[in-house]
PDB file of C-alpha atoms in Angstrom:
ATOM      1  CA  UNK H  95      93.490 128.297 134.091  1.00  0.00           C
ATOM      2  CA  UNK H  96      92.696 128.615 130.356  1.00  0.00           C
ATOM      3  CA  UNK H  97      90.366 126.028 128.683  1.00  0.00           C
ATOM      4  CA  UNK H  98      91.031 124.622 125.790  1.00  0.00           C
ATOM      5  CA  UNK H  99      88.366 125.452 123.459  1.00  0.00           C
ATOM      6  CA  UNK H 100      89.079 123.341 120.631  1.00  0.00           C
ATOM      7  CA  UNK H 101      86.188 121.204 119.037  1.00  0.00           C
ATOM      8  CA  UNK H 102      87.676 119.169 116.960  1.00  0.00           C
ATOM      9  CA  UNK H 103      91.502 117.555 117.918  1.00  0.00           C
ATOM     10  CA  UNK H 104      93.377 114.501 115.487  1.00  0.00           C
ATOM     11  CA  UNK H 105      96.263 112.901 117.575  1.00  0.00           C
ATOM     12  CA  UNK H 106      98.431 110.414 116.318  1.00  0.00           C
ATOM     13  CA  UNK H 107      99.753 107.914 118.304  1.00  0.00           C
ATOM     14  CA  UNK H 108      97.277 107.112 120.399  1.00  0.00           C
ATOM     15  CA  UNK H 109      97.050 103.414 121.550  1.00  0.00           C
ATOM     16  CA  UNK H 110     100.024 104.234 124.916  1.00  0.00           C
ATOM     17  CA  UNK H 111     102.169 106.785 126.551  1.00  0.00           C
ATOM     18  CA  UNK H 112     101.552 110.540 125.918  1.00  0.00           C
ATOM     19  CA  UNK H 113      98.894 110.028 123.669  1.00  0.00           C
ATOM     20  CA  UNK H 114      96.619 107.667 125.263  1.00  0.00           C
ATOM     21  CA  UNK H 115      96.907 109.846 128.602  1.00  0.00           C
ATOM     22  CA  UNK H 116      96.227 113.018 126.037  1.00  0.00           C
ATOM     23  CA  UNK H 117      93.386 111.551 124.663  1.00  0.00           C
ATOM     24  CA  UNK H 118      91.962 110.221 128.978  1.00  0.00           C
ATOM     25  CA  UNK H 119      92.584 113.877 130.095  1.00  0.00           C
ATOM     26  CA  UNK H 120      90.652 115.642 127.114  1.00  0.00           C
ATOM     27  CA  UNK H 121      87.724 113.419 127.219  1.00  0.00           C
ATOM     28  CA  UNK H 122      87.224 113.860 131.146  1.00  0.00           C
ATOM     29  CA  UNK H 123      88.382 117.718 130.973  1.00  0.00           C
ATOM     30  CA  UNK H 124      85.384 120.019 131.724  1.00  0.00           C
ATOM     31  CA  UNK H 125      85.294 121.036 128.381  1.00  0.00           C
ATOM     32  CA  UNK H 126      85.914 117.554 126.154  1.00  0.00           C
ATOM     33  CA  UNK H 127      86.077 118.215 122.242  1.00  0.00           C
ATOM     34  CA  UNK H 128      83.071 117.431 120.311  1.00  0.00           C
ATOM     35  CA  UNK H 129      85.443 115.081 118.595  1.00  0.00           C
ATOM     36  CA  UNK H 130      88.847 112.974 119.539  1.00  0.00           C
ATOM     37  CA  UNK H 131      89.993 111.449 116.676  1.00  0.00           C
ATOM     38  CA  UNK H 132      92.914 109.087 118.153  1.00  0.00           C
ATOM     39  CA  UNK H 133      94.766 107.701 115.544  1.00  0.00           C
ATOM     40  CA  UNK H 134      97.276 104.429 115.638  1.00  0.00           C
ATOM     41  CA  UNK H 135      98.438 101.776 113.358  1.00  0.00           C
ATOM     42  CA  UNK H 136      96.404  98.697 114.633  1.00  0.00           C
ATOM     43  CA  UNK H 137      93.302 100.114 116.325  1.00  0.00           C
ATOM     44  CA  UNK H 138      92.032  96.083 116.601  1.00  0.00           C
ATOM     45  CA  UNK H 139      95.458  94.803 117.866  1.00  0.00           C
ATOM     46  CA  UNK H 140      96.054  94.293 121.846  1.00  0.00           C
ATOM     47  CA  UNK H 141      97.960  96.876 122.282  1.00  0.00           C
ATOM     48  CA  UNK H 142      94.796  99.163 121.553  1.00  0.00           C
ATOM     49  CA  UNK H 143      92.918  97.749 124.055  1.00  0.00           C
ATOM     50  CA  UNK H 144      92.507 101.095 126.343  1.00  0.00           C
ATOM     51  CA  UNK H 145      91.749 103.219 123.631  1.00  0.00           C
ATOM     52  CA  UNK H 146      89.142 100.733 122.354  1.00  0.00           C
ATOM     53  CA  UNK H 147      87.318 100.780 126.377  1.00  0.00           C
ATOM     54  CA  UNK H 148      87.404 104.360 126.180  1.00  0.00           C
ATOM     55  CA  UNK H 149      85.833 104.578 122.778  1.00  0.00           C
ATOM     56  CA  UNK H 150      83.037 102.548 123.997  1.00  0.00           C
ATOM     57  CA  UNK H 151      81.722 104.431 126.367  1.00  0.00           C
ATOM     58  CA  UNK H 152      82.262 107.823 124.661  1.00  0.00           C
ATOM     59  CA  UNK H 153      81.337 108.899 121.387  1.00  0.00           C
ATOM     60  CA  UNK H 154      82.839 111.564 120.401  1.00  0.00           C
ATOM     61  CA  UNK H 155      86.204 109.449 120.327  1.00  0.00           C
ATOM     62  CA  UNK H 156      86.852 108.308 117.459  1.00  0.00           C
ATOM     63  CA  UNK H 157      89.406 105.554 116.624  1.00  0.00           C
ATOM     64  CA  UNK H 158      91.307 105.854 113.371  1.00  0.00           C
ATOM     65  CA  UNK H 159      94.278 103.566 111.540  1.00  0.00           C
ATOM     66  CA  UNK H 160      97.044 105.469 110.728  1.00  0.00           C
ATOM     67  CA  UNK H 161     100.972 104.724 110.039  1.00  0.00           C
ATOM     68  CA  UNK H 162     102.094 108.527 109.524  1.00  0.00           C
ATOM     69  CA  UNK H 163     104.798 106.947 108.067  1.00  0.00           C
ATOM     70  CA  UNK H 164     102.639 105.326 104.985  1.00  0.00           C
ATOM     71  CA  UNK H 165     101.203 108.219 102.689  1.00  0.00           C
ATOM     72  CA  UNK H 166      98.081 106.370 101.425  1.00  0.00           C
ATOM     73  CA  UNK H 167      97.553 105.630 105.346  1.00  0.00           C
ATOM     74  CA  UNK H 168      97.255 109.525 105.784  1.00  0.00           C
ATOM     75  CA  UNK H 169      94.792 109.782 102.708  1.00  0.00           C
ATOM     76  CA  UNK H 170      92.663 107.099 103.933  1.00  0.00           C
ATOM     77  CA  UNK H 171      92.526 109.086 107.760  1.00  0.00           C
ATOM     78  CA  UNK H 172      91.768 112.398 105.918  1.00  0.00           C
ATOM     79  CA  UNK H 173      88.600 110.644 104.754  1.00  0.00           C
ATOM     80  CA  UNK H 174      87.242 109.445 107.381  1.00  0.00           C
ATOM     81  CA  UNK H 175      87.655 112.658 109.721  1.00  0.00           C
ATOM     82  CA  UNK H 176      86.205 114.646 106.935  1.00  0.00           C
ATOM     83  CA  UNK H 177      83.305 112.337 106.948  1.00  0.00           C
ATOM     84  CA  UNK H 178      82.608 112.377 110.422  1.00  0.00           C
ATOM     85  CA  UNK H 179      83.238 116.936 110.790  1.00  0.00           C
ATOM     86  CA  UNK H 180      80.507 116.682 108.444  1.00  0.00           C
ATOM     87  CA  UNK H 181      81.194 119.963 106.711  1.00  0.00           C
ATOM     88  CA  UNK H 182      83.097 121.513 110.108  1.00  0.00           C
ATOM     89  CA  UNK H 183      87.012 122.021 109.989  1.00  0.00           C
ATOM     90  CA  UNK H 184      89.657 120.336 112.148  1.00  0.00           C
ATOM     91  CA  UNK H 185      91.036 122.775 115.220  1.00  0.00           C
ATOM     92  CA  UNK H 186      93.908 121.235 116.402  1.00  0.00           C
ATOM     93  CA  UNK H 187      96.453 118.458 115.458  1.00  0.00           C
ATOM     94  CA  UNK H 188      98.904 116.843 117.745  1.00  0.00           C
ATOM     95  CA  UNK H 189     101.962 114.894 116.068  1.00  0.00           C
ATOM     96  CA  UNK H 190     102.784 112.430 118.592  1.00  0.00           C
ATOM     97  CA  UNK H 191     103.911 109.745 117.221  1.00  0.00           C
ATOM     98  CA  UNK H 192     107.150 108.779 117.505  1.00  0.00           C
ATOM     99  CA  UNK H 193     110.075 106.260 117.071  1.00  0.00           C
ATOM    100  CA  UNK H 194     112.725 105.911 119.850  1.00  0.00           C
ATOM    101  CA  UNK H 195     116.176 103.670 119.215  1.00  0.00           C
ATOM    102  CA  UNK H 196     119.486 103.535 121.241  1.00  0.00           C
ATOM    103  CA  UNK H 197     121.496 104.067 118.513  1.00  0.00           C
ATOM    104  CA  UNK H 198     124.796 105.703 118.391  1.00  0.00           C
ATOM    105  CA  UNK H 199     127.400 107.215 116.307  1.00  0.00           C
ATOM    106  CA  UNK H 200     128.997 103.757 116.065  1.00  0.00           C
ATOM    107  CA  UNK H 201     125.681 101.458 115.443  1.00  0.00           C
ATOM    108  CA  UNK H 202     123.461 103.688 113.740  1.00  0.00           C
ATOM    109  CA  UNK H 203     123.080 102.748 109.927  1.00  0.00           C
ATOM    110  CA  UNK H 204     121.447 104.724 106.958  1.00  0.00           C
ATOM    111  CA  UNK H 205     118.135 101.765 107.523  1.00  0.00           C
ATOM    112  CA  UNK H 206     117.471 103.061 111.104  1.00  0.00           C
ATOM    113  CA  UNK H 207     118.174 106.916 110.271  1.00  0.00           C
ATOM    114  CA  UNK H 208     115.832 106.507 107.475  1.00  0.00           C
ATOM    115  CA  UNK H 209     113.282 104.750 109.506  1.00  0.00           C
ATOM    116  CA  UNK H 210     113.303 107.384 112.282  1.00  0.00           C
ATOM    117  CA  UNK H 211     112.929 110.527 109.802  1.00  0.00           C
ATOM    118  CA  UNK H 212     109.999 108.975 108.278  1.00  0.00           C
ATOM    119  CA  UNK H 213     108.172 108.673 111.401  1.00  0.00           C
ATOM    120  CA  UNK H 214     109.462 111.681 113.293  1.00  0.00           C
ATOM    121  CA  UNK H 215     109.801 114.645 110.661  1.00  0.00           C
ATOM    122  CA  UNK H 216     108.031 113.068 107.561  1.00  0.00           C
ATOM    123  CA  UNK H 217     104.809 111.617 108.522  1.00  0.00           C
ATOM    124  CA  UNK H 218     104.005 115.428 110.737  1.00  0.00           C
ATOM    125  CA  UNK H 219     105.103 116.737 107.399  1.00  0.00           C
ATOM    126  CA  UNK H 220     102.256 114.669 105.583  1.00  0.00           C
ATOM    127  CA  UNK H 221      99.934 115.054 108.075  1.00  0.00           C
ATOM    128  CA  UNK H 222     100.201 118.581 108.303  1.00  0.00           C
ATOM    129  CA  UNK H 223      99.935 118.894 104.206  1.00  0.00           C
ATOM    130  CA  UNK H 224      96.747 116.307 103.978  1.00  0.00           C
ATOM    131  CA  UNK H 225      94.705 117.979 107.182  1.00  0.00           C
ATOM    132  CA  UNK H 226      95.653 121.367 106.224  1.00  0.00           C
ATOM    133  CA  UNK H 227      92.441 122.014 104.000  1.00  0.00           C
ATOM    134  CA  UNK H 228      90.374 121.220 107.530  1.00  0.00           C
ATOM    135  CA  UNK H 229      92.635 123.542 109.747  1.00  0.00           C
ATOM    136  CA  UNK H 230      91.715 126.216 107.132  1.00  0.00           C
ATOM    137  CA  UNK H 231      88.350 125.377 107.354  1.00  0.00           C
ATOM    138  CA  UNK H 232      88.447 125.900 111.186  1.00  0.00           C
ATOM    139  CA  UNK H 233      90.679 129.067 110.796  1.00  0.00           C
ATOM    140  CA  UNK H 234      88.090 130.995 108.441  1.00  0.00           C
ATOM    141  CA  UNK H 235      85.358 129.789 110.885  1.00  0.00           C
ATOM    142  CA  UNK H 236      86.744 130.544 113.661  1.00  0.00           C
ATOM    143  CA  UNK H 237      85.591 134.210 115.294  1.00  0.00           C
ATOM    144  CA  UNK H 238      89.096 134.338 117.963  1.00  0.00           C
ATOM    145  CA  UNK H 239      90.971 136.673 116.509  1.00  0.00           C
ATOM    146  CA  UNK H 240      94.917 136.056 116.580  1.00  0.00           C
ATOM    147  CA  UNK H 241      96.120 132.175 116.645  1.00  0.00           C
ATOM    148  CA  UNK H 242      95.247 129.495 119.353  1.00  0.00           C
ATOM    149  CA  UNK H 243      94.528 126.022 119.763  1.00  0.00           C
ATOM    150  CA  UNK H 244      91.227 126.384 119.780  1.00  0.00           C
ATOM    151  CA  UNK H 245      90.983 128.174 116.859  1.00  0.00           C
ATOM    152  CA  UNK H 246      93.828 126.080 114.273  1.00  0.00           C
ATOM    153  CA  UNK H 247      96.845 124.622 115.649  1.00  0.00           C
ATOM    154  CA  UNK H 248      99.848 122.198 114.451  1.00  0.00           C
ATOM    155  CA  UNK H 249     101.418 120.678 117.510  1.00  0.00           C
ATOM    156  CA  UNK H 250     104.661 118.854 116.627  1.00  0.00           C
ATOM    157  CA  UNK H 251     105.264 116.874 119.743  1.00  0.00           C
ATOM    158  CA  UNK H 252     109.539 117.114 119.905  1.00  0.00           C
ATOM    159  CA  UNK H 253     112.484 117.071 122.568  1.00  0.00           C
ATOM    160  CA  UNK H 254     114.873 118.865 124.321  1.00  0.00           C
ATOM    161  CA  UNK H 255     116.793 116.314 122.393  1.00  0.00           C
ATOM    162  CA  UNK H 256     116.424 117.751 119.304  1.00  0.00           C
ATOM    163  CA  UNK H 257     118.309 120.988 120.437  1.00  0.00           C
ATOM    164  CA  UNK H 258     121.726 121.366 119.370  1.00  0.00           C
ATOM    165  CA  UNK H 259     122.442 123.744 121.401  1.00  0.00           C
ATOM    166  CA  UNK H 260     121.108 121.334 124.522  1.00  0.00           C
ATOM    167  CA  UNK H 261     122.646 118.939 123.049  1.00  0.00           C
ATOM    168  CA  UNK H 262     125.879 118.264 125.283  1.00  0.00           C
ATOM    169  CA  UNK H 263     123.789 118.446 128.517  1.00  0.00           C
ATOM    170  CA  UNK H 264     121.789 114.840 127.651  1.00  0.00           C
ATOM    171  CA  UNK H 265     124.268 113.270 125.367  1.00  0.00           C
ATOM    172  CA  UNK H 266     124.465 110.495 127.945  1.00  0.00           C
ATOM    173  CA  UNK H 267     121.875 109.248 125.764  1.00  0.00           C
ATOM    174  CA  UNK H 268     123.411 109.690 122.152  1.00  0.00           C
ATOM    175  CA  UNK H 269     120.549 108.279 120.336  1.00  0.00           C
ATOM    176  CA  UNK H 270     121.843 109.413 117.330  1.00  0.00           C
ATOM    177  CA  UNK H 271     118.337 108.712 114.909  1.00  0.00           C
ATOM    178  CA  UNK H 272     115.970 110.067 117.521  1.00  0.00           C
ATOM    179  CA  UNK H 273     117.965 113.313 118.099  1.00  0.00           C
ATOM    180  CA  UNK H 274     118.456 114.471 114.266  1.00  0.00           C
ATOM    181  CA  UNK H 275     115.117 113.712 113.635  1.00  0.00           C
ATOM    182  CA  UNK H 276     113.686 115.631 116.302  1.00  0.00           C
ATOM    183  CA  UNK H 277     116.141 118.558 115.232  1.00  0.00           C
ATOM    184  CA  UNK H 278     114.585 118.315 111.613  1.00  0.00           C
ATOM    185  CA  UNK H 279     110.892 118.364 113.401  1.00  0.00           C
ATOM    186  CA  UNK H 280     112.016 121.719 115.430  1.00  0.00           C
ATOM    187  CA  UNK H 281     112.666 122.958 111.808  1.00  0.00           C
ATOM    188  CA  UNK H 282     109.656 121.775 110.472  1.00  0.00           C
ATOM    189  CA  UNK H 283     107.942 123.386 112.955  1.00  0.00           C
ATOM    190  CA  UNK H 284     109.598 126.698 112.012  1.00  0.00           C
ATOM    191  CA  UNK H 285     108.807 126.611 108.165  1.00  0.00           C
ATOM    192  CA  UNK H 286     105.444 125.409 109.249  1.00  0.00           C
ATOM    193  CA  UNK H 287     104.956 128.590 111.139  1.00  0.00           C
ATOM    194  CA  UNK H 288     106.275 131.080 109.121  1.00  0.00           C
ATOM    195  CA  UNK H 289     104.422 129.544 105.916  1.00  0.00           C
ATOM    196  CA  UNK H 290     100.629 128.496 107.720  1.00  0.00           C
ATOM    197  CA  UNK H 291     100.581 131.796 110.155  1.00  0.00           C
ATOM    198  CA  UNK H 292      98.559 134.229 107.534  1.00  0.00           C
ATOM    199  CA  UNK H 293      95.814 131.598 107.198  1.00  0.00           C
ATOM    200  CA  UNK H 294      95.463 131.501 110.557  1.00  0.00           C
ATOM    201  CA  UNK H 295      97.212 128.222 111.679  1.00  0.00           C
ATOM    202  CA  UNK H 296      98.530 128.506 114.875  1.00  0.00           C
ATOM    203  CA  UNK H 297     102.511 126.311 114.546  1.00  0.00           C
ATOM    204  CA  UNK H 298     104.450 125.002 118.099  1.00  0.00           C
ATOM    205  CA  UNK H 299     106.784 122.266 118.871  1.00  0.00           C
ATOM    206  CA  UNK H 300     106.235 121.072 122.755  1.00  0.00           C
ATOM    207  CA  UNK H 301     108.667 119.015 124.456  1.00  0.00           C
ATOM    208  CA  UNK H 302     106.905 116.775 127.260  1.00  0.00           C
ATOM    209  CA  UNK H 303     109.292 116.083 129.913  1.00  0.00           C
ATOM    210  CA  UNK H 304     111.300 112.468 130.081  1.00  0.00           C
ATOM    211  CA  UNK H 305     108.170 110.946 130.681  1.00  0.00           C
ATOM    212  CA  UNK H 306     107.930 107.287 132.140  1.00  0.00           C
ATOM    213  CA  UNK H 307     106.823 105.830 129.171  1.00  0.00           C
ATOM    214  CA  UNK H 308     107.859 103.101 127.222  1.00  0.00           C
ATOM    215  CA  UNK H 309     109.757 105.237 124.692  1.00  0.00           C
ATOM    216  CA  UNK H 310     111.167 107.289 128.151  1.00  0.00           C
ATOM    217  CA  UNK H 311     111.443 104.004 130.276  1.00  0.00           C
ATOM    218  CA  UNK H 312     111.262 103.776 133.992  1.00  0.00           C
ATOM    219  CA  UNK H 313     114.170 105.860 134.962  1.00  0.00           C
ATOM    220  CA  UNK H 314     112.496 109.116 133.557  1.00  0.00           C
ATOM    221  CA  UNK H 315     111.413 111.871 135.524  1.00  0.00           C
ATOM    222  CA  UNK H 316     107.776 112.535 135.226  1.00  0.00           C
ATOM    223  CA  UNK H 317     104.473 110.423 134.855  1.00  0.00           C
ATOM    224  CA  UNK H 318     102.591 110.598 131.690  1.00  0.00           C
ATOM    225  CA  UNK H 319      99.882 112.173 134.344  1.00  0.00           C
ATOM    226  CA  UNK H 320     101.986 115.462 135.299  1.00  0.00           C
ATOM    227  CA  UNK H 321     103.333 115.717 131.689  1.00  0.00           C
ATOM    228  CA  UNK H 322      99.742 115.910 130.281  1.00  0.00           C
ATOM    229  CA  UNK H 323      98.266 118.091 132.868  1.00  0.00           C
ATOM    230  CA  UNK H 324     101.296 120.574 131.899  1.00  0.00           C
ATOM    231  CA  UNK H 325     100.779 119.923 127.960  1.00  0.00           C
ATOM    232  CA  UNK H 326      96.933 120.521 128.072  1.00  0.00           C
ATOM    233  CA  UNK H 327      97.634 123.510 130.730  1.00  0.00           C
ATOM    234  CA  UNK H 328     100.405 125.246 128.245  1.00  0.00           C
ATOM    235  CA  UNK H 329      97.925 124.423 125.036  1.00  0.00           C
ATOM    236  CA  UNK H 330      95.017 127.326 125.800  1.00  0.00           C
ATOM    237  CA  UNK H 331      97.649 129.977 126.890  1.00  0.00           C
ATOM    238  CA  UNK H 332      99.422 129.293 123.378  1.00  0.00           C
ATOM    239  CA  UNK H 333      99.200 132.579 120.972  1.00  0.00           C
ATOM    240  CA  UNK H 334     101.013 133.970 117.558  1.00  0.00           C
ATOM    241  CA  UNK H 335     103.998 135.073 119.978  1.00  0.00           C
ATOM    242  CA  UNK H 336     104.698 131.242 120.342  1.00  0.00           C
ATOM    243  CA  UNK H 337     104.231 130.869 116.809  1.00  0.00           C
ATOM    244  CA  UNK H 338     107.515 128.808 115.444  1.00  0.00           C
ATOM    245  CA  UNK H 339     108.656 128.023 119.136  1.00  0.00           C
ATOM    246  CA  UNK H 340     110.283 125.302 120.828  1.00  0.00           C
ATOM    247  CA  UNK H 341     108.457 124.750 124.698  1.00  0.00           C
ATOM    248  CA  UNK H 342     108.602 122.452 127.080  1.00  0.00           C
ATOM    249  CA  UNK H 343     105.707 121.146 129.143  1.00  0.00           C
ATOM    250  CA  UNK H 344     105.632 123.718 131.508  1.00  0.00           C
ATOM    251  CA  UNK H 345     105.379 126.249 128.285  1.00  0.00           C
ATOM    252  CA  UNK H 346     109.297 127.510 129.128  1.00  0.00           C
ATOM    253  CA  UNK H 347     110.911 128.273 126.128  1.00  0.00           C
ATOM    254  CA  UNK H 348     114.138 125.914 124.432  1.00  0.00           C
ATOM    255  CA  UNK H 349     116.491 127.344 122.465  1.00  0.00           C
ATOM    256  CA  UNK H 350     116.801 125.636 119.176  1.00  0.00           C
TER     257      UNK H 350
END
């Protein structure tokens, strides 16, 4: 299996779920980043308390407050991974975090759609604008040729249910916030692509599975164990043919 070369990687949402078993398998992977940076909004709070063991015993995880969905949040995050690359550019960004409410057609109102764009399609649009000067960085210094993950990336973490044409085979779940927001990340992800792609920014939305998390709850299909394995085993194989693509955790394409 491809390894995942990358030796810098920022990942929001970090404190549970996908992206505190992202940030366990990259750290005891036989090739661990020189630096995690695992981002979440209350580092200090309970609910952190994993990611705060794990940072203690290794140090090239780094914990960082973020709310991607506060702007001055992202500037303040920008700062301190720049000060701790030390002149070295960031290789790969995972946009995890996510908002998840059982809202339908008949309860949903313009507070909660609001609320769930913001976190799902606006803060990996800010994130993607403030970091870009590092992924540049990385891309220039980089000697792959082509795009990868170890070389620049912008991983939009998304859904099956943000596929319209999908749409009709999970609308048992209508979740009206959560699915347009996730359709407007797949776009994202596309404009992302097409625009970042000749500075050598590698651009992929990945859909994990219905993952037995709280966001997925208990009656989903996989662990957040066999969803990572497949996220971090679909990451190194990841070239400019996937470049503006919708995948799922196995790295089989979805139609948008």
């Amino acid at each position: 299996m491809a390894a995942l070369r990358a030796r810098a990687v920022l990942l929001t949402g970090s404190n549970r779920g996908i992206g505190l078993e992202l940030v366990k398998q990259l750290l005891g992977g036989p090739r661990p980043p020189a630096w995690i940076f695992a981002t979440c909004r209350d580092p200090e709070g309970p609910r952190a308390q994993e990611l705060r063991d794990l940072a203690s015993r290794h140090p090239n995880l780094v914990l960082v407050k973020l709310d991607v969905a506060d702007p001055s949040a992202i500037i303040s995050a920008v700062k301190i991974v720049e000060g701790k690359l030390n002149g070295a550019g960031l290789n790969l960004l995972i946009n995890n975090a996510g908002i998840y409410a059982p809202a339908t057609l008949d309860t949903v109102d313009s507070e909660e759609m609001i609320r769930a764009y913001k976190t799902n399609a606006v803060g990996p649009l800010l994130m993607a604008q403030a970091f870009l000067p590092l992924l540049k960085k990385a891309a220039r210094e980089s000697t792959d040729k082509g795009l990868s993950c170890s070389k620049a990336a912008i991983i939009n973490i998304s859904t099956i249910m943000g596929s319209i044409e999908k749409t009709s085979e999970s609308f048992f779940k209508p979740v009206i916030s959560y699915r347009c927001s996730k359709a407007a990340l797949n776009m994202l992800t596309k404009c992302q692509a097409l625009t970042y792609e000749e500075t050598g920014i590698l651009c992929v939305a990945l859909h994990p599975g219905w993952v037995k998390t709280d966001m997925g709850t208990q009656e989903a299909d996989l662990t957040a164990d066999t969803s990572v394995r497949g996220l971090l085993s679909v990451l190194p194989i990841l070239s400019e043919k996937h470049s503006g693509s919708l995948l799922n955790w196995e790295g089989k394409a979805i139609p948008w």
